[in-house]
Amino acid sequence: MGERPNIDQLKQECGSNHLNHCFKYLFVQEWNENEALIMYVSQKCADLETKIGRRDELIQEAQSFGPFHDVATAGVDCMVATQQRDRDILAALSGALDLAREGRAEKEQHVGFMDLKD
């Protein structure tokens, strides 16, 4: 049987020559990375939601100056454009978060499957 550098490295990292242990180790590592991603993206979504809420309030206040205040009108236009971009970013992050959460269940199944091979 020839050398398998990736599998050999995985065996060394997990401290076992049993493939089920190696793959379980790999899947647990990937699960941990996925969990970290979920936490990070969740926090970014929460921060962005807060920012969007604050900007909504600021837009409402700035609109109270009326259409005859050039700086306020220009500022509102810029904030509205920025607000839409942030909403689009939030939607994209939410989609990525949904995929990462789906990946969580998949990775848990993989770990469980390797447990059955013991």
PDB file of C-alpha atoms in Angstrom:
ATOM      1  CA  MET A   1       0.000   0.000   0.000  1.00  0.00           C
ATOM      2  CA  GLY A   2       1.437   3.383  -0.997  1.00  0.00           C
ATOM      3  CA  GLU A   3       2.001   6.409   1.119  1.00  0.00           C
ATOM      4  CA  ARG A   4      -1.048   8.600   1.741  1.00  0.00           C
ATOM      5  CA  PRO A   5       0.321  11.890   3.038  1.00  0.00           C
ATOM      6  CA  ASN A   6      -3.021  13.470   3.917  1.00  0.00           C
ATOM      7  CA  ILE A   7      -4.359  10.398   5.706  1.00  0.00           C
ATOM      8  CA  ASP A   8      -0.993   9.821   7.399  1.00  0.00           C
ATOM      9  CA  GLN A   9      -1.010  13.411   8.640  1.00  0.00           C
ATOM     10  CA  LEU A  10      -4.573  13.006   9.893  1.00  0.00           C
ATOM     11  CA  LYS A  11      -3.569   9.820  11.725  1.00  0.00           C
ATOM     12  CA  GLN A  12      -0.712  11.673  13.378  1.00  0.00           C
ATOM     13  CA  GLU A  13      -2.905  14.640  14.362  1.00  0.00           C
ATOM     14  CA  CYS A  14      -5.607  12.493  15.943  1.00  0.00           C
ATOM     15  CA  GLY A  15      -3.169  10.034  17.520  1.00  0.00           C
ATOM     16  CA  SER A  16      -4.737   6.910  16.041  1.00  0.00           C
ATOM     17  CA  ASN A  17      -4.218   4.573  13.113  1.00  0.00           C
ATOM     18  CA  HIS A  18      -7.931   3.714  12.952  1.00  0.00           C
ATOM     19  CA  LEU A  19      -9.618   5.462  10.059  1.00  0.00           C
ATOM     20  CA  ASN A  20     -12.887   5.913  11.944  1.00  0.00           C
ATOM     21  CA  HIS A  21     -10.975   7.814  14.671  1.00  0.00           C
ATOM     22  CA  CYS A  22      -9.211   9.919  12.040  1.00  0.00           C
ATOM     23  CA  PHE A  23     -12.413  10.829  10.254  1.00  0.00           C
ATOM     24  CA  LYS A  24     -14.245  11.498  13.506  1.00  0.00           C
ATOM     25  CA  TYR A  25     -11.392  13.810  14.527  1.00  0.00           C
ATOM     26  CA  LEU A  26     -11.655  15.593  11.172  1.00  0.00           C
ATOM     27  CA  PHE A  27     -15.438  15.986  11.435  1.00  0.00           C
ATOM     28  CA  VAL A  28     -15.208  17.262  15.020  1.00  0.00           C
ATOM     29  CA  GLN A  29     -12.631  19.853  13.902  1.00  0.00           C
ATOM     30  CA  GLU A  30     -14.907  20.924  11.062  1.00  0.00           C
ATOM     31  CA  TRP A  31     -17.886  21.069  13.435  1.00  0.00           C
ATOM     32  CA  ASN A  32     -15.901  23.343  15.765  1.00  0.00           C
ATOM     33  CA  GLU A  33     -14.944  25.612  12.866  1.00  0.00           C
ATOM     34  CA  ASN A  34     -18.572  25.708  11.760  1.00  0.00           C
ATOM     35  CA  GLU A  35     -19.690  26.647  15.284  1.00  0.00           C
ATOM     36  CA  ALA A  36     -17.150  29.467  15.392  1.00  0.00           C
ATOM     37  CA  LEU A  37     -18.428  30.712  12.028  1.00  0.00           C
ATOM     38  CA  ILE A  38     -22.026  30.610  13.271  1.00  0.00           C
ATOM     39  CA  MET A  39     -21.114  32.621  16.359  1.00  0.00           C
ATOM     40  CA  TYR A  40     -19.121  35.167  14.334  1.00  0.00           C
ATOM     41  CA  VAL A  41     -21.750  35.679  11.627  1.00  0.00           C
ATOM     42  CA  SER A  42     -24.544  35.795  14.230  1.00  0.00           C
ATOM     43  CA  GLN A  43     -22.732  38.601  16.032  1.00  0.00           C
ATOM     44  CA  LYS A  44     -22.132  40.478  12.775  1.00  0.00           C
ATOM     45  CA  CYS A  45     -25.839  40.154  11.915  1.00  0.00           C
ATOM     46  CA  ALA A  46     -26.837  41.460  15.340  1.00  0.00           C
ATOM     47  CA  ASP A  47     -24.419  44.390  15.031  1.00  0.00           C
ATOM     48  CA  LEU A  48     -25.726  45.219  11.562  1.00  0.00           C
ATOM     49  CA  GLU A  49     -29.353  45.024  12.732  1.00  0.00           C
ATOM     50  CA  THR A  50     -28.541  47.492  15.518  1.00  0.00           C
ATOM     51  CA  LYS A  51     -26.796  49.795  13.062  1.00  0.00           C
ATOM     52  CA  ILE A  52     -29.747  49.648  10.661  1.00  0.00           C
ATOM     53  CA  GLY A  53     -32.165  50.467  13.480  1.00  0.00           C
ATOM     54  CA  ARG A  54     -30.129  53.474  14.566  1.00  0.00           C
ATOM     55  CA  ARG A  55     -29.838  54.690  11.005  1.00  0.00           C
ATOM     56  CA  ASP A  56     -33.625  54.362  10.537  1.00  0.00           C
ATOM     57  CA  GLU A  57     -34.098  56.695  13.495  1.00  0.00           C
ATOM     58  CA  LEU A  58     -31.508  59.112  12.141  1.00  0.00           C
ATOM     59  CA  ILE A  59     -33.169  59.136   8.722  1.00  0.00           C
ATOM     60  CA  GLN A  60     -36.516  59.967  10.311  1.00  0.00           C
ATOM     61  CA  GLU A  61     -34.978  62.820  12.305  1.00  0.00           C
ATOM     62  CA  ALA A  62     -33.098  64.189   9.300  1.00  0.00           C
ATOM     63  CA  GLN A  63     -36.277  64.096   7.202  1.00  0.00           C
ATOM     64  CA  SER A  64     -37.895  66.420   9.724  1.00  0.00           C
ATOM     65  CA  PHE A  65     -35.704  69.262   8.409  1.00  0.00           C
ATOM     66  CA  GLY A  66     -37.825  69.267   5.279  1.00  0.00           C
ATOM     67  CA  PRO A  67     -37.003  69.428   1.576  1.00  0.00           C
ATOM     68  CA  PHE A  68     -35.611  72.982   1.713  1.00  0.00           C
ATOM     69  CA  HIS A  69     -32.520  72.097   3.733  1.00  0.00           C
ATOM     70  CA  ASP A  70     -29.945  71.013   1.107  1.00  0.00           C
ATOM     71  CA  VAL A  71     -27.521  69.317   3.488  1.00  0.00           C
ATOM     72  CA  ALA A  72     -30.271  67.376   5.262  1.00  0.00           C
ATOM     73  CA  THR A  73     -31.788  66.237   1.968  1.00  0.00           C
ATOM     74  CA  ALA A  74     -28.422  65.105   0.604  1.00  0.00           C
ATOM     75  CA  GLY A  75     -27.612  63.381   3.907  1.00  0.00           C
ATOM     76  CA  VAL A  76     -30.920  61.529   3.903  1.00  0.00           C
ATOM     77  CA  ASP A  77     -30.374  60.393   0.312  1.00  0.00           C
ATOM     78  CA  CYS A  78     -26.926  59.055   1.204  1.00  0.00           C
ATOM     79  CA  MET A  79     -28.209  57.328   4.346  1.00  0.00           C
ATOM     80  CA  VAL A  80     -31.081  55.709   2.447  1.00  0.00           C
ATOM     81  CA  ALA A  81     -28.627  54.316  -0.131  1.00  0.00           C
ATOM     82  CA  THR A  82     -26.325  53.071   2.633  1.00  0.00           C
ATOM     83  CA  GLN A  83     -29.291  51.611   4.484  1.00  0.00           C
ATOM     84  CA  GLN A  84     -30.316  49.574   1.451  1.00  0.00           C
ATOM     85  CA  ARG A  85     -26.771  48.285   0.993  1.00  0.00           C
ATOM     86  CA  ASP A  86     -26.617  47.255   4.676  1.00  0.00           C
ATOM     87  CA  ARG A  87     -29.983  45.494   4.365  1.00  0.00           C
ATOM     88  CA  ASP A  88     -28.641  43.597   1.342  1.00  0.00           C
ATOM     89  CA  ILE A  89     -25.509  42.644   3.294  1.00  0.00           C
ATOM     90  CA  LEU A  90     -27.647  41.510   6.226  1.00  0.00           C
ATOM     91  CA  ALA A  91     -29.750  39.340   3.904  1.00  0.00           C
ATOM     92  CA  ALA A  92     -26.612  37.757   2.450  1.00  0.00           C
ATOM     93  CA  LEU A  93     -25.145  37.119   5.908  1.00  0.00           C
ATOM     94  CA  SER A  94     -28.444  35.620   7.039  1.00  0.00           C
ATOM     95  CA  GLY A  95     -28.331  33.256   4.068  1.00  0.00           C
ATOM     96  CA  ALA A  96     -24.777  32.238   4.937  1.00  0.00           C
ATOM     97  CA  LEU A  97     -25.854  31.726   8.548  1.00  0.00           C
ATOM     98  CA  ASP A  98     -28.689  29.440   7.429  1.00  0.00           C
ATOM     99  CA  LEU A  99     -26.225  27.357   5.396  1.00  0.00           C
ATOM    100  CA  ALA A 100     -23.804  27.135   8.317  1.00  0.00           C
ATOM    101  CA  ARG A 101     -26.629  25.989  10.592  1.00  0.00           C
ATOM    102  CA  GLU A 102     -27.599  23.318   8.060  1.00  0.00           C
ATOM    103  CA  GLY A 103     -23.940  22.285   8.004  1.00  0.00           C
ATOM    104  CA  ARG A 104     -24.032  21.900  11.791  1.00  0.00           C
ATOM    105  CA  ALA A 105     -26.602  19.103  11.574  1.00  0.00           C
ATOM    106  CA  GLU A 106     -24.717  17.455   8.723  1.00  0.00           C
ATOM    107  CA  LYS A 107     -21.440  17.493  10.628  1.00  0.00           C
ATOM    108  CA  GLU A 108     -23.139  16.076  13.730  1.00  0.00           C
ATOM    109  CA  GLN A 109     -24.426  13.201  11.589  1.00  0.00           C
ATOM    110  CA  HIS A 110     -20.925  12.561  10.269  1.00  0.00           C
ATOM    111  CA  VAL A 111     -19.484  12.417  13.787  1.00  0.00           C
ATOM    112  CA  GLY A 112     -22.299  10.088  14.859  1.00  0.00           C
ATOM    113  CA  PHE A 113     -21.700   7.834  11.871  1.00  0.00           C
ATOM    114  CA  MET A 114     -18.021   7.476  12.798  1.00  0.00           C
ATOM    115  CA  ASP A 115     -19.078   6.591  16.367  1.00  0.00           C
ATOM    116  CA  LEU A 116     -21.083   3.695  14.935  1.00  0.00           C
ATOM    117  CA  LYS A 117     -17.909   2.377  13.283  1.00  0.00           C
ATOM    118  CA  ASP A 118     -16.177   1.834  16.649  1.00  0.00           C
TER     119      ASP A 118
END
